[in-house]
């Protein structure tokens, strides 16, 4: 539902901040995780149990982030639920 979508301006700000942070830590002390969480798992986690092509495309477009985030969590000594 469009009413349940995040504000595009807010989402863009968060994405830019995340890109900047991950760009800083990548190569410094974090190696990307192998493999990244599967996009199919993200799609199946959608509130209604399915997702449109936008979520699948976004998951593929953000693969680098999906590889770095678990590595950051793991490096901190925490678990990343895959």
Short mmCIF file of N, CA and C in Angstrom, two decimals:
data_model
loop_
_atom_site.label_atom_id
_atom_site.label_comp_id
_atom_site.label_asym_id
_atom_site.label_seq_id
_atom_site.Cartn_x
_atom_site.Cartn_y
_atom_site.Cartn_z
N UNK A 1 0.82 -1.18 0.00
CA UNK A 1 0.00 0.00 0.00
C UNK A 1 0.87 1.25 0.00
N UNK A 2 0.51 2.22 -0.79
CA UNK A 2 1.29 3.46 -0.84
C UNK A 2 1.28 4.18 0.50
N UNK A 3 0.18 4.06 1.26
CA UNK A 3 0.10 4.71 2.57
C UNK A 3 1.10 4.13 3.56
N UNK A 4 1.56 2.93 3.32
CA UNK A 4 2.49 2.25 4.23
C UNK A 4 3.94 2.35 3.78
N UNK A 5 4.17 3.01 2.66
CA UNK A 5 5.52 3.18 2.13
C UNK A 5 6.24 4.27 2.92
N UNK A 6 7.55 4.12 3.12
CA UNK A 6 8.30 5.19 3.79
C UNK A 6 8.39 6.43 2.89
N UNK A 7 8.53 7.56 3.52
CA UNK A 7 8.68 8.81 2.79
C UNK A 7 9.95 8.71 1.94
N UNK A 8 9.85 8.91 0.62
CA UNK A 8 11.03 8.79 -0.26
C UNK A 8 12.19 9.70 0.14
N UNK A 9 11.90 10.89 0.64
CA UNK A 9 12.96 11.81 1.05
C UNK A 9 13.71 11.27 2.26
N UNK A 10 12.98 10.75 3.23
CA UNK A 10 13.61 10.17 4.41
C UNK A 10 14.40 8.93 4.02
N UNK A 11 13.82 8.08 3.19
CA UNK A 11 14.51 6.87 2.76
C UNK A 11 15.78 7.20 2.01
N UNK A 12 15.74 8.20 1.16
CA UNK A 12 16.93 8.61 0.41
C UNK A 12 18.03 9.12 1.35
N UNK A 13 17.65 9.85 2.38
CA UNK A 13 18.61 10.36 3.36
C UNK A 13 19.29 9.21 4.10
N UNK A 14 18.50 8.23 4.50
CA UNK A 14 19.05 7.06 5.20
C UNK A 14 19.97 6.27 4.28
N UNK A 15 19.55 6.07 3.03
CA UNK A 15 20.39 5.34 2.07
C UNK A 15 21.71 6.06 1.83
N UNK A 16 21.67 7.37 1.70
CA UNK A 16 22.90 8.14 1.50
C UNK A 16 23.84 8.03 2.70
N UNK A 17 23.27 8.11 3.90
CA UNK A 17 24.09 7.98 5.11
C UNK A 17 24.70 6.59 5.20
N UNK A 18 23.92 5.57 4.91
CA UNK A 18 24.42 4.20 4.95
C UNK A 18 25.50 3.99 3.89
N UNK A 19 25.29 4.50 2.70
CA UNK A 19 26.31 4.41 1.65
C UNK A 19 27.61 5.06 2.10
N UNK A 20 27.51 6.25 2.71
CA UNK A 20 28.70 6.94 3.17
C UNK A 20 29.45 6.17 4.25
N UNK A 21 28.70 5.65 5.21
CA UNK A 21 29.31 4.90 6.31
C UNK A 21 29.97 3.62 5.79
N UNK A 22 29.24 2.86 4.97
CA UNK A 22 29.80 1.61 4.46
C UNK A 22 30.97 1.87 3.51
N UNK A 23 30.93 2.99 2.80
CA UNK A 23 32.07 3.35 1.96
C UNK A 23 33.31 3.64 2.78
N UNK A 24 33.11 4.16 3.98
CA UNK A 24 34.22 4.47 4.88
C UNK A 24 34.83 3.21 5.48
N UNK A 25 33.98 2.29 5.95
CA UNK A 25 34.50 1.10 6.62
C UNK A 25 34.96 0.03 5.65
N UNK A 26 34.42 0.03 4.42
CA UNK A 26 34.83 -0.99 3.45
C UNK A 26 36.30 -0.82 3.12
N UNK A 27 37.04 -1.86 3.26
CA UNK A 27 38.45 -1.81 2.98
C UNK A 27 39.30 -1.36 4.15
N UNK A 28 38.68 -0.73 5.15
CA UNK A 28 39.43 -0.28 6.32
C UNK A 28 39.66 -1.44 7.28
N UNK A 29 38.59 -2.04 7.73
CA UNK A 29 38.72 -3.14 8.68
C UNK A 29 37.64 -4.19 8.52
N UNK A 30 36.83 -4.06 7.49
CA UNK A 30 35.74 -5.01 7.29
C UNK A 30 35.86 -5.64 5.91
N UNK A 31 35.79 -6.94 5.91
CA UNK A 31 35.74 -7.66 4.64
C UNK A 31 34.30 -8.11 4.42
N UNK A 32 33.77 -7.93 3.21
CA UNK A 32 32.39 -8.32 2.94
C UNK A 32 32.15 -9.80 3.25
N UNK A 33 30.98 -10.07 3.78
CA UNK A 33 30.58 -11.44 4.10
C UNK A 33 30.32 -12.22 2.82
N UNK A 34 30.55 -13.49 2.89
CA UNK A 34 30.23 -14.40 1.78
C UNK A 34 29.34 -15.49 2.31
N UNK A 35 28.31 -15.81 1.71
CA UNK A 35 27.58 -15.03 0.71
C UNK A 35 26.67 -14.02 1.41
N UNK A 36 26.12 -13.06 0.65
CA UNK A 36 25.18 -12.14 1.27
C UNK A 36 23.87 -12.85 1.56
N UNK A 37 23.06 -12.31 2.45
CA UNK A 37 21.73 -12.88 2.65
C UNK A 37 20.99 -12.95 1.31
N UNK A 38 20.32 -14.03 1.07
CA UNK A 38 19.65 -14.24 -0.22
C UNK A 38 18.48 -13.28 -0.41
N UNK A 39 18.35 -12.67 -1.59
CA UNK A 39 17.20 -11.80 -1.85
C UNK A 39 15.88 -12.53 -1.66
N UNK A 40 15.85 -13.82 -1.96
CA UNK A 40 14.60 -14.56 -1.81
C UNK A 40 14.12 -14.55 -0.37
N UNK A 41 15.05 -14.52 0.59
CA UNK A 41 14.67 -14.45 2.00
C UNK A 41 14.07 -13.08 2.31
N UNK A 42 14.59 -12.03 1.72
CA UNK A 42 14.03 -10.70 1.92
C UNK A 42 12.63 -10.63 1.34
N UNK A 43 12.46 -11.21 0.17
CA UNK A 43 11.16 -11.21 -0.47
C UNK A 43 10.15 -11.98 0.36
N UNK A 44 10.54 -13.13 0.90
CA UNK A 44 9.61 -13.93 1.70
C UNK A 44 9.31 -13.27 3.03
N UNK A 45 10.12 -12.32 3.46
CA UNK A 45 9.89 -11.63 4.73
C UNK A 45 8.95 -10.43 4.56
N UNK A 46 8.49 -10.18 3.36
CA UNK A 46 7.56 -9.08 3.13
C UNK A 46 6.30 -9.31 3.96
N UNK A 47 5.69 -8.23 4.46
CA UNK A 47 4.54 -8.37 5.35
C UNK A 47 3.44 -9.28 4.82
N UNK A 48 3.18 -9.26 3.54
CA UNK A 48 2.10 -10.10 3.01
C UNK A 48 2.61 -11.42 2.46
N UNK A 49 3.89 -11.72 2.70
CA UNK A 49 4.46 -12.98 2.26
C UNK A 49 4.96 -12.97 0.83
N UNK A 50 4.80 -11.86 0.15
CA UNK A 50 5.30 -11.75 -1.21
C UNK A 50 5.80 -10.33 -1.43
N UNK A 51 6.46 -10.14 -2.51
CA UNK A 51 6.95 -8.79 -2.82
C UNK A 51 6.96 -8.61 -4.32
N UNK A 52 6.84 -7.40 -4.72
CA UNK A 52 6.87 -7.10 -6.14
C UNK A 52 8.29 -7.03 -6.65
N UNK A 53 8.43 -6.77 -7.92
CA UNK A 53 9.76 -6.72 -8.53
C UNK A 53 10.64 -5.61 -7.96
N UNK A 54 10.04 -4.55 -7.42
CA UNK A 54 10.84 -3.46 -6.86
C UNK A 54 11.72 -3.94 -5.71
N UNK A 55 11.19 -4.78 -4.82
CA UNK A 55 11.98 -5.27 -3.70
C UNK A 55 13.09 -6.19 -4.18
N UNK A 56 12.79 -7.02 -5.15
CA UNK A 56 13.80 -7.93 -5.69
C UNK A 56 14.93 -7.15 -6.35
N UNK A 57 14.59 -6.13 -7.13
CA UNK A 57 15.59 -5.29 -7.78
C UNK A 57 16.41 -4.55 -6.73
N UNK A 58 15.75 -3.99 -5.72
CA UNK A 58 16.45 -3.27 -4.67
C UNK A 58 17.41 -4.18 -3.92
N UNK A 59 17.00 -5.42 -3.67
CA UNK A 59 17.87 -6.37 -2.97
C UNK A 59 19.12 -6.64 -3.79
N UNK A 60 18.97 -6.78 -5.09
CA UNK A 60 20.14 -7.01 -5.94
C UNK A 60 21.01 -5.75 -6.03
N UNK A 61 20.37 -4.59 -6.11
CA UNK A 61 21.12 -3.33 -6.19
C UNK A 61 21.92 -3.06 -4.92
N UNK A 62 21.46 -3.58 -3.80
CA UNK A 62 22.11 -3.33 -2.51
C UNK A 62 22.93 -4.53 -2.03
N UNK A 63 23.36 -5.37 -2.96
CA UNK A 63 24.12 -6.56 -2.56
C UNK A 63 25.39 -6.21 -1.79
N UNK A 64 26.09 -5.16 -2.19
CA UNK A 64 27.32 -4.78 -1.48
C UNK A 64 27.01 -4.44 -0.03
N UNK A 65 25.92 -3.72 0.21
CA UNK A 65 25.53 -3.42 1.59
C UNK A 65 25.14 -4.69 2.33
N UNK A 66 24.42 -5.58 1.65
CA UNK A 66 23.98 -6.82 2.29
C UNK A 66 25.16 -7.72 2.64
N UNK A 67 26.30 -7.50 2.02
CA UNK A 67 27.51 -8.26 2.36
C UNK A 67 28.29 -7.58 3.48
N UNK A 68 28.30 -6.26 3.51
CA UNK A 68 29.07 -5.53 4.52
C UNK A 68 28.39 -5.51 5.89
N UNK A 69 27.08 -5.34 5.92
CA UNK A 69 26.39 -5.23 7.20
C UNK A 69 26.56 -6.47 8.09
N UNK A 70 26.39 -7.70 7.57
CA UNK A 70 26.64 -8.86 8.44
C UNK A 70 28.10 -8.93 8.91
N UNK A 71 29.04 -8.50 8.05
CA UNK A 71 30.45 -8.51 8.43
C UNK A 71 30.71 -7.53 9.58
N UNK A 72 30.06 -6.38 9.55
CA UNK A 72 30.20 -5.41 10.64
C UNK A 72 29.65 -5.97 11.95
N UNK A 73 28.48 -6.58 11.87
CA UNK A 73 27.85 -7.15 13.07
C UNK A 73 28.71 -8.28 13.62
N UNK A 74 29.19 -9.15 12.73
CA UNK A 74 30.03 -10.26 13.14
C UNK A 74 31.33 -9.76 13.77
N UNK A 75 31.92 -8.72 13.18
CA UNK A 75 33.16 -8.15 13.70
C UNK A 75 32.99 -7.53 15.07
N UNK A 76 31.77 -7.18 15.38
CA UNK A 76 31.45 -6.59 16.68
C UNK A 76 31.24 -7.69 17.73
N UNK A 77 31.18 -8.93 17.28
CA UNK A 77 30.97 -10.05 18.20
C UNK A 77 29.52 -10.43 18.38
N UNK A 78 28.65 -9.92 17.52
CA UNK A 78 27.23 -10.25 17.58
C UNK A 78 26.88 -11.21 16.46
N UNK A 79 25.66 -11.71 16.50
CA UNK A 79 25.19 -12.62 15.45
C UNK A 79 24.28 -11.88 14.49
N UNK A 80 24.37 -12.26 13.22
CA UNK A 80 23.49 -11.72 12.19
C UNK A 80 22.57 -12.85 11.80
N UNK A 81 21.29 -12.73 12.08
CA UNK A 81 20.36 -13.82 11.74
C UNK A 81 20.15 -13.90 10.24
N UNK A 82 20.62 -14.97 9.63
CA UNK A 82 20.46 -15.13 8.19
C UNK A 82 19.24 -15.88 7.88
#
